[in-house]
mmCIF file of C-alpha atoms in Angstrom:
data_model
loop_
_atom_site.group_PDB
_atom_site.id
_atom_site.type_symbol
_atom_site.label_atom_id
_atom_site.label_comp_id
_atom_site.label_asym_id
_atom_site.label_seq_id
_atom_site.Cartn_x
_atom_site.Cartn_y
_atom_site.Cartn_z
ATOM 1 C CA ILE A 16 -12.270 -16.253 -15.785
ATOM 2 C CA LYS A 17 -9.090 -16.258 -13.662
ATOM 3 C CA LYS A 18 -7.447 -13.854 -16.116
ATOM 4 C CA MET A 19 -10.435 -11.511 -15.819
ATOM 5 C CA VAL A 20 -10.200 -11.545 -12.005
ATOM 6 C CA VAL A 21 -6.490 -10.672 -12.234
ATOM 7 C CA ILE A 22 -7.286 -7.769 -14.574
ATOM 8 C CA ILE A 23 -10.008 -6.490 -12.228
ATOM 9 C CA TYR A 24 -7.623 -6.659 -9.259
ATOM 10 C CA PHE A 25 -4.996 -4.767 -11.253
ATOM 11 C CA ILE A 26 -7.434 -2.030 -12.295
ATOM 12 C CA LEU A 27 -8.645 -1.692 -8.705
ATOM 13 C CA GLY A 28 -5.034 -1.471 -7.552
ATOM 14 C CA VAL A 29 -4.370 1.398 -9.949
ATOM 15 C CA VAL A 30 -7.559 3.196 -8.857
ATOM 16 C CA PHE A 31 -6.735 2.777 -5.148
ATOM 17 C CA LEU A 32 -3.152 3.931 -5.681
ATOM 18 C CA ALA A 33 -4.413 7.023 -7.537
ATOM 19 C CA LEU A 34 -6.810 7.766 -4.658
ATOM 20 C CA ALA A 35 -3.966 7.315 -2.175
ATOM 21 C CA LEU A 36 -1.801 9.784 -4.076
ATOM 22 C CA CYS A 37 -4.695 12.258 -4.168
ATOM 23 C CA GLY A 38 -5.075 11.761 -0.420
ATOM 24 C CA ILE A 39 -1.601 13.180 0.087
ATOM 25 C CA VAL A 40 -2.800 16.631 -0.964
ATOM 26 C CA VAL A 41 -6.589 16.543 -0.460
ATOM 27 C CA PRO A 42 -7.673 17.131 3.144
ATOM 28 C CA LEU A 43 -9.915 14.453 4.671
ATOM 29 C CA LEU A 44 -9.112 11.961 1.890
ATOM 30 C CA PRO A 45 -7.235 9.167 3.629
ATOM 31 C CA THR A 46 -4.021 7.901 2.116
ATOM 32 C CA THR A 47 -3.099 4.802 4.101
ATOM 33 C CA PRO A 48 -6.295 2.769 3.585
ATOM 34 C CA PHE A 49 -6.054 3.301 -0.179
ATOM 35 C CA VAL A 50 -2.376 2.302 -0.191
ATOM 36 C CA LEU A 51 -3.235 -0.872 1.708
ATOM 37 C CA LEU A 52 -6.079 -1.666 -0.687
ATOM 38 C CA ALA A 53 -3.806 -1.031 -3.674
ATOM 39 C CA LEU A 54 -1.144 -3.343 -2.225
ATOM 40 C CA TYR A 55 -3.770 -6.015 -1.580
ATOM 41 C CA CYS A 56 -4.994 -5.786 -5.183
ATOM 42 C CA PHE A 57 -1.482 -5.712 -6.660
ATOM 43 C CA ASP A 58 -0.502 -8.706 -4.504
ATOM 44 C CA ARG A 59 -3.233 -10.661 -6.300
ATOM 45 C CA SER A 60 -2.583 -9.305 -9.779
ATOM 46 C CA SER A 61 0.976 -8.077 -10.281
ATOM 47 C CA LYS A 62 3.899 -8.822 -7.977
ATOM 48 C CA LYS A 63 5.890 -6.316 -10.028
ATOM 49 C CA PHE A 64 3.551 -3.451 -9.110
ATOM 50 C CA HIS A 65 3.265 -4.707 -5.534
ATOM 51 C CA ASN A 66 7.036 -4.543 -5.131
ATOM 52 C CA TRP A 67 7.174 -1.210 -6.953
ATOM 53 C CA CYS A 68 4.695 0.285 -4.431
ATOM 54 C CA LEU A 69 6.736 -1.050 -1.535
ATOM 55 C CA ASN A 70 9.812 0.682 -2.981
ATOM 56 C CA ILE A 71 8.182 4.131 -3.120
ATOM 57 C CA PRO A 72 10.097 5.993 -0.393
ATOM 58 C CA PHE A 73 7.146 7.658 1.354
ATOM 59 C CA ILE A 74 4.991 4.511 1.175
ATOM 60 C CA GLY A 75 7.180 1.438 1.456
ATOM 61 C CA LYS A 76 9.019 2.164 4.703
ATOM 62 C CA GLY A 77 5.839 2.823 6.668
ATOM 63 C CA ILE A 78 4.122 -0.256 5.273
ATOM 64 C CA GLU A 79 7.167 -2.415 6.051
ATOM 65 C CA ASP A 80 7.372 -1.041 9.611
ATOM 66 C CA TRP A 81 3.700 -1.731 10.185
ATOM 67 C CA THR A 82 3.575 -5.217 8.642
ATOM 68 C CA THR A 83 6.750 -6.495 10.302
ATOM 69 C CA ASN A 84 6.722 -4.766 13.706
ATOM 70 C CA ARG A 85 3.335 -3.026 14.071
ATOM 71 C CA ILE A 86 5.207 0.269 14.476
ATOM 72 C CA ILE A 87 4.197 3.692 13.170
ATOM 73 C CA GLY A 88 7.036 6.120 12.548
ATOM 74 C CA LEU A 89 7.089 9.076 14.928
ATOM 75 C CA LYS A 90 7.141 11.606 12.075
ATOM 76 C CA ALA A 91 4.114 9.958 10.432
ATOM 77 C CA LYS A 92 2.305 9.803 13.763
ATOM 78 C CA VAL A 93 2.904 13.518 14.446
ATOM 79 C CA GLN A 94 1.850 14.503 10.918
ATOM 80 C CA ALA A 95 -1.298 12.384 11.091
ATOM 81 C CA THR A 96 -2.210 13.761 14.512
ATOM 82 C CA ILE A 97 -1.818 17.352 13.318
ATOM 83 C CA LEU A 98 -3.905 16.687 10.204
ATOM 84 C CA ILE A 99 -6.624 14.959 12.219
ATOM 85 C CA LEU A 100 -6.794 17.893 14.643
ATOM 86 C CA ILE A 101 -6.895 20.435 11.807
ATOM 87 C CA SER A 102 -9.619 18.405 10.093
ATOM 88 C CA ALA A 103 -11.630 18.325 13.322
ATOM 89 C CA LEU A 104 -11.353 22.105 13.700
ATOM 90 C CA VAL A 105 -12.449 22.641 10.097
ATOM 91 C CA ILE A 106 -15.421 20.335 10.616
ATOM 92 C CA ILE A 107 -16.411 22.101 13.829
ATOM 93 C CA PHE A 108 -16.023 25.702 12.691
ATOM 94 C CA ARG A 109 -16.205 25.796 8.886
ATOM 95 C CA SER A 110 -18.258 22.820 7.767
ATOM 96 C CA ALA A 111 -21.800 23.124 6.474
ATOM 97 C CA LEU A 112 -22.589 19.584 7.581
ATOM 98 C CA VAL A 113 -25.652 19.012 9.720
ATOM 99 C CA MET A 114 -24.854 18.444 13.379
ATOM 100 C CA GLU A 115 -25.458 14.685 13.199
ATOM 101 C CA LEU A 116 -22.910 14.262 10.400
ATOM 102 C CA LYS A 117 -20.428 16.448 12.254
ATOM 103 C CA ILE A 118 -20.771 14.222 15.306
ATOM 104 C CA VAL A 119 -20.317 11.039 13.268
ATOM 105 C CA THR A 120 -17.300 12.449 11.418
ATOM 106 C CA LEU A 121 -15.685 13.754 14.591
ATOM 107 C CA SER A 122 -16.302 10.410 16.293
ATOM 108 C CA ILE A 123 -14.535 8.581 13.469
ATOM 109 C CA LEU A 124 -11.610 11.012 13.671
ATOM 110 C CA ALA A 125 -11.446 10.481 17.444
ATOM 111 C CA VAL A 126 -11.336 6.696 17.053
ATOM 112 C CA VAL A 127 -8.596 6.970 14.430
ATOM 113 C CA LEU A 128 -6.633 9.333 16.669
ATOM 114 C CA VAL A 129 -6.909 7.023 19.687
ATOM 115 C CA PHE A 130 -5.793 4.079 17.542
ATOM 116 C CA LEU A 131 -2.885 6.075 16.176
ATOM 117 C CA LEU A 132 -1.713 7.336 19.550
ATOM 118 C CA THR A 133 -1.883 3.910 21.184
ATOM 119 C CA ARG A 134 0.461 2.279 18.622
ATOM 120 C CA ARG A 135 4.185 1.953 19.282
ATOM 121 C CA SER A 136 6.448 4.515 17.616
ATOM 122 C CA GLN A 137 9.843 4.338 16.076
ATOM 123 C CA GLN A 138 12.161 7.353 15.897
#
């Protein structure tokens, strides 16, 4: 049964990593939470894949900064802020969502933005 759990964690890690990579190009699909979930799953199934993810240039440095120093890189913070603001504008002006869903979505974006902007930055 332990082997089956390891296999399930590995498969979930691959799925979450694929979603994270899609999130790089698909608006409103978050990248970071999926990367963190993938790392969590790989940590429990394959140290090789866990280390491989940490060595991906656009993933590993940010994860290392966050886990060791609770710092978000300034470039990442600026990019995330711009994308959040663009997403909010799209939701407000172009979305066919009902007003209640717009309010919920915009509230979530606002909370994420406040969290992001209140974290320390590194140049």
